[in-house]
CSV table of C-alpha atoms in Angstrom, one decimal:
chain,number,residue,atom,x,y,z
X,1,LYS,CA,20.7,28.9,-40.3
X,2,ALA,CA,16.9,27.6,-41.4
X,3,GLY,CA,14.5,30.2,-42.6
X,4,VAL,CA,11.3,31.1,-41.5
X,5,THR,CA,9.7,26.8,-42.5
X,6,GLN,CA,6.1,27.6,-42.9
X,7,THR,CA,3.3,24.0,-43.3
X,8,PRO,CA,1.4,23.4,-45.4
X,9,ARG,CA,2.1,24.7,-48.5
X,10,TYR,CA,-1.2,24.2,-49.7
X,11,LEU,CA,-4.5,23.9,-48.3
X,12,ILE,CA,-8.1,23.9,-49.6
X,13,LYS,CA,-10.9,24.4,-46.6
X,14,THR,CA,-14.6,24.7,-47.6
X,15,ARG,CA,-16.7,27.0,-45.4
X,16,GLY,CA,-17.7,26.8,-42.4
X,17,GLN,CA,-14.7,25.2,-41.6
X,18,GLN,CA,-11.8,26.0,-39.4
X,19,VAL,CA,-7.7,25.4,-40.6
X,20,THR,CA,-4.7,25.7,-38.1
X,21,LEU,CA,-1.8,27.3,-39.9
X,22,SER,CA,2.1,26.1,-38.9
X,23,CYS,CA,5.2,28.2,-38.4
X,24,SER,CA,8.7,27.9,-37.3
X,25,PRO,CA,11.0,30.7,-36.6
X,26,ILE,CA,14.9,31.6,-37.2
X,27,SER,CA,16.2,29.5,-34.3
X,28,GLY,CA,17.1,32.1,-32.2
X,29,HIS,CA,13.8,34.6,-33.3
X,30,ARG,CA,11.6,34.9,-30.4
X,31,SER,CA,9.2,37.6,-32.4
X,32,VAL,CA,6.8,35.7,-34.6
X,33,SER,CA,4.4,38.1,-36.7
X,34,TRP,CA,1.4,36.9,-39.4
X,35,TYR,CA,0.5,38.9,-42.8
X,36,GLN,CA,-2.7,37.9,-44.6
X,37,GLN,CA,-1.5,38.9,-48.8
X,38,THR,CA,-3.7,39.2,-51.1
X,39,PRO,CA,-4.0,40.1,-54.9
X,40,GLY,CA,-6.8,43.2,-53.5
X,41,GLN,CA,-5.5,44.3,-50.3
X,42,GLY,CA,-1.7,43.4,-50.6
X,43,LEU,CA,0.1,42.6,-47.2
X,44,GLN,CA,-1.8,43.0,-44.5
X,45,PHE,CA,-0.7,42.9,-40.3
X,46,LEU,CA,-2.6,39.8,-38.9
X,47,PHE,CA,-0.5,39.9,-35.1
X,48,GLU,CA,2.7,39.6,-33.3
X,49,TYR,CA,3.9,36.8,-30.2
X,50,PHE,CA,6.3,38.1,-28.9
X,51,SER,CA,7.6,34.7,-25.8
X,52,GLU,CA,4.1,33.3,-26.1
X,53,THR,CA,1.9,36.5,-25.4
X,54,GLN,CA,0.8,38.3,-28.5
X,55,ARG,CA,2.3,41.9,-28.5
X,56,ASN,CA,0.4,42.8,-31.4
X,57,LYS,CA,-2.7,42.7,-33.2
X,58,GLY,CA,-4.2,44.0,-36.3
X,59,ASN,CA,-7.5,44.6,-38.2
X,60,PHE,CA,-9.0,41.5,-38.4
X,61,PRO,CA,-12.2,39.9,-37.0
X,62,GLY,CA,-11.9,37.7,-33.9
X,63,ARG,CA,-12.3,34.3,-36.1
X,64,PHE,CA,-8.9,35.0,-37.4
X,65,SER,CA,-6.7,33.5,-33.8
X,66,GLY,CA,-2.8,32.1,-33.1
X,67,ARG,CA,-0.8,31.0,-30.0
X,68,GLN,CA,3.2,30.7,-29.8
X,69,PHE,CA,5.0,27.6,-27.4
X,70,SER,CA,7.4,28.0,-25.6
X,71,ASN,CA,10.2,26.9,-28.0
X,72,SER,CA,9.4,29.8,-30.0
X,73,ARG,CA,6.4,28.1,-33.0
X,74,SER,CA,3.8,29.7,-33.6
X,75,GLU,CA,-0.1,28.1,-35.1
X,76,MET,CA,-2.9,30.8,-35.8
X,77,ASN,CA,-6.1,29.8,-36.5
X,78,VAL,CA,-8.5,31.0,-38.6
X,79,SER,CA,-12.4,29.0,-37.7
X,80,THR,CA,-15.9,29.6,-40.3
X,81,LEU,CA,-13.4,30.6,-42.6
X,82,GLU,CA,-15.6,32.4,-45.5
X,83,LEU,CA,-14.4,32.9,-49.4
X,84,GLY,CA,-12.4,36.2,-48.3
X,85,ASP,CA,-10.6,33.9,-46.3
X,86,SER,CA,-8.3,32.6,-49.2
X,87,ALA,CA,-4.9,34.2,-49.3
X,88,LEU,CA,-1.0,33.4,-49.1
X,89,TYR,CA,-0.5,33.7,-45.3
X,90,LEU,CA,2.9,35.1,-44.4
X,91,CYS,CA,4.9,34.3,-41.7
X,92,ALA,CA,8.0,35.9,-40.3
X,93,SER,CA,10.3,36.0,-37.7
X,94,ARG,CA,12.9,38.3,-36.2
X,95,ALA,CA,15.6,39.1,-33.8
X,96,PRO,CA,15.1,42.8,-30.9
X,97,ASN,CA,16.0,46.1,-33.9
X,98,SER,CA,16.8,43.5,-36.6
X,99,PRO,CA,14.8,43.4,-39.8
X,100,LEU,CA,11.5,40.8,-40.2
X,101,HIS,CA,12.4,37.5,-42.6
X,102,PHE,CA,9.6,36.2,-43.8
X,103,GLY,CA,8.6,31.8,-44.9
X,104,ASN,CA,7.1,31.1,-48.1
X,105,GLY,CA,3.4,31.1,-46.6
X,106,THR,CA,1.0,28.8,-47.1
X,107,ARG,CA,-1.4,29.4,-49.4
X,108,LEU,CA,-5.3,29.0,-47.9
X,109,THR,CA,-7.9,28.3,-51.4
X,110,VAL,CA,-11.3,28.7,-49.7
X,111,THR,CA,-14.8,27.3,-51.7
V,1,GLY,CA,-3.7,53.5,-37.9
V,2,GLU,CA,-0.9,54.2,-39.9
V,3,ASN,CA,-1.9,55.0,-44.1
V,4,VAL,CA,1.0,54.1,-46.5
V,5,GLU,CA,0.2,54.7,-50.2
V,6,GLN,CA,2.8,53.3,-52.8
V,7,HIS,CA,2.8,54.6,-56.5
V,8,PRO,CA,3.1,53.7,-59.0
V,9,SER,CA,1.4,50.1,-59.2
V,10,THR,CA,3.3,49.4,-62.2
V,11,LEU,CA,6.2,50.7,-63.4
V,12,SER,CA,7.7,49.3,-66.7
V,13,VAL,CA,12.0,50.3,-67.5
V,14,GLN,CA,14.1,49.6,-70.4
V,15,GLU,CA,17.0,47.6,-68.9
V,16,GLY,CA,20.1,49.7,-67.8
V,17,ASP,CA,17.5,52.3,-66.6
V,18,SER,CA,16.8,53.4,-63.7
V,19,ALA,CA,13.6,52.9,-61.6
V,20,VAL,CA,11.5,55.3,-58.1
V,21,ILE,CA,8.8,53.6,-56.4
V,22,LYS,CA,7.5,56.4,-53.9
V,23,CYS,CA,5.6,55.3,-50.5
V,24,THR,CA,3.8,58.6,-47.9
V,25,TYR,CA,3.1,57.5,-45.1
V,26,SER,CA,0.0,59.4,-42.8
V,27,ASP,CA,1.6,58.7,-38.9
V,28,SER,CA,4.4,61.0,-38.2
V,29,ALA,CA,5.4,58.9,-35.3
V,30,SER,CA,7.0,56.2,-37.3
V,31,ASN,CA,10.6,55.5,-37.6
V,32,TYR,CA,11.3,51.9,-39.8
V,33,PHE,CA,11.3,52.2,-43.0
V,34,PRO,CA,11.9,49.0,-44.8
V,35,TRP,CA,10.9,48.0,-48.9
V,36,TYR,CA,10.7,44.1,-49.4
V,37,LYS,CA,11.2,42.4,-53.0
V,38,GLN,CA,8.4,39.8,-54.0
V,39,GLU,CA,9.4,37.6,-56.4
V,40,LEU,CA,6.7,35.1,-59.0
V,41,GLY,CA,5.7,32.4,-56.1
V,42,LYS,CA,8.1,33.9,-53.7
V,43,ARG,CA,8.3,34.8,-49.8
V,44,PRO,CA,9.1,38.5,-49.4
V,45,GLN,CA,13.1,39.4,-48.9
V,46,LEU,CA,13.7,42.2,-47.2
V,47,ILE,CA,15.9,44.6,-49.5
V,48,ILE,CA,16.6,47.3,-48.1
V,49,ASP,CA,15.5,49.4,-44.8
V,50,ILE,CA,16.2,53.1,-43.1
V,51,ARG,CA,15.0,54.5,-39.4
V,52,SER,CA,13.8,58.0,-39.3
V,53,ASN,CA,17.3,59.0,-38.1
V,54,VAL,CA,18.7,58.3,-41.3
V,55,GLY,CA,18.0,60.3,-44.6
V,56,GLU,CA,19.4,58.1,-46.7
V,57,LYS,CA,20.9,55.1,-47.5
V,58,LYS,CA,22.9,53.2,-50.0
V,59,ASP,CA,23.5,49.7,-51.1
V,60,GLN,CA,25.2,48.8,-54.1
V,61,ARG,CA,23.1,50.0,-57.3
V,62,ILE,CA,19.6,50.1,-54.6
V,63,ALA,CA,19.6,53.5,-52.2
V,64,VAL,CA,16.6,54.8,-50.6
V,65,THR,CA,16.0,58.2,-49.3
V,66,LEU,CA,13.8,59.4,-46.8
V,67,ASN,CA,11.7,62.7,-46.1
V,68,LYS,CA,10.2,63.3,-42.6
V,69,THR,CA,8.9,66.4,-43.6
V,70,ALA,CA,7.6,65.4,-46.0
V,71,LYS,CA,6.0,61.7,-45.2
V,72,HIS,CA,7.5,59.9,-48.1
V,73,PHE,CA,10.1,57.8,-49.0
V,74,SER,CA,11.3,56.8,-51.8
V,75,LEU,CA,13.3,53.8,-53.2
V,76,HIS,CA,15.9,54.1,-56.4
V,77,ILE,CA,17.3,51.1,-58.3
V,78,THR,CA,20.1,52.1,-60.5
V,79,GLU,CA,21.0,50.5,-63.7
V,80,THR,CA,18.6,47.9,-63.8
V,81,GLN,CA,19.3,44.5,-64.3
V,82,PRO,CA,16.3,41.6,-66.2
V,83,GLU,CA,16.4,39.6,-62.8
V,84,ASP,CA,16.0,43.5,-60.6
V,85,SER,CA,11.9,42.0,-62.4
V,86,ALA,CA,9.3,41.5,-59.2
V,87,VAL,CA,7.0,43.5,-56.7
V,88,TYR,CA,8.7,46.2,-54.3
V,89,PHE,CA,6.6,46.9,-50.9
V,90,CYS,CA,7.8,50.1,-49.2
V,91,GLY,CA,6.5,49.1,-45.2
V,92,VAL,CA,6.0,51.6,-42.1
V,93,GLY,CA,6.5,50.8,-38.6
V,94,SER,CA,7.1,51.8,-35.3
V,95,ARG,CA,8.8,51.0,-32.6
V,96,GLY,CA,11.8,50.4,-35.2
V,97,GLY,CA,8.7,47.7,-36.5
V,98,ALA,CA,7.9,45.8,-33.0
V,99,ASP,CA,4.7,47.2,-33.5
V,100,GLY,CA,3.8,45.4,-36.8
V,101,LEU,CA,4.6,47.2,-40.6
V,102,THR,CA,1.4,48.9,-43.1
V,103,PHE,CA,2.8,48.0,-46.1
V,104,GLY,CA,1.9,49.2,-49.6
V,105,LYS,CA,0.3,47.7,-52.1
V,106,GLY,CA,3.1,46.4,-54.4
V,107,THR,CA,4.7,48.2,-57.2
V,108,HIS,CA,5.4,45.1,-60.5
V,109,LEU,CA,8.5,46.2,-62.1
V,110,ILE,CA,9.1,45.7,-65.4
V,111,ILE,CA,12.1,45.8,-66.5
V,112,GLN,CA,12.0,45.4,-70.4
V,113,PRO,CA,15.6,44.2,-72.5
């Protein structure tokens, strides 16, 4: 089975721009979560989607949004980018009552 | 919300010795506690997890112990090997992790040859 796939692997954006990240979960997994990883704050939960519905949300501003499609693929969008948004964004999928499986992440650099 | 503290932030041990990493949490409703290992430049990978109805779980050289009363759990690695060098994160969640996980800030484990 293919793992969680995230694209692109690297992104460089300028302050004020917006960005969209993509995630394809493991086949059969309907739950997709997003996490932000930074050296200072570690892994922080952004949100979780299941069957195209956002079920849970972390403590991030409204500039961070996401969606899930009928095939369980998910996208995350960050608008009006700030320097502090530079991070590794990790997507994870899971089956019911099973652990999270992470993708390799998208490294976002905001200049 | 949930607050997770992880200690130590860096741990250096001699190859063959044991390593112990500890996490404490604040929400007594939390019932799912996974440990992830992240090697440099790679994705976090689950190494072991435990649910609140179990006090201890082992998988070869790795074990996790949970003290629900004190709200802490620990990762134990015995007979450490060079490939154990990585950053380890503890996670805490409720409803088996379905509501999202709160992670500790990580422990950089260094195995000295």
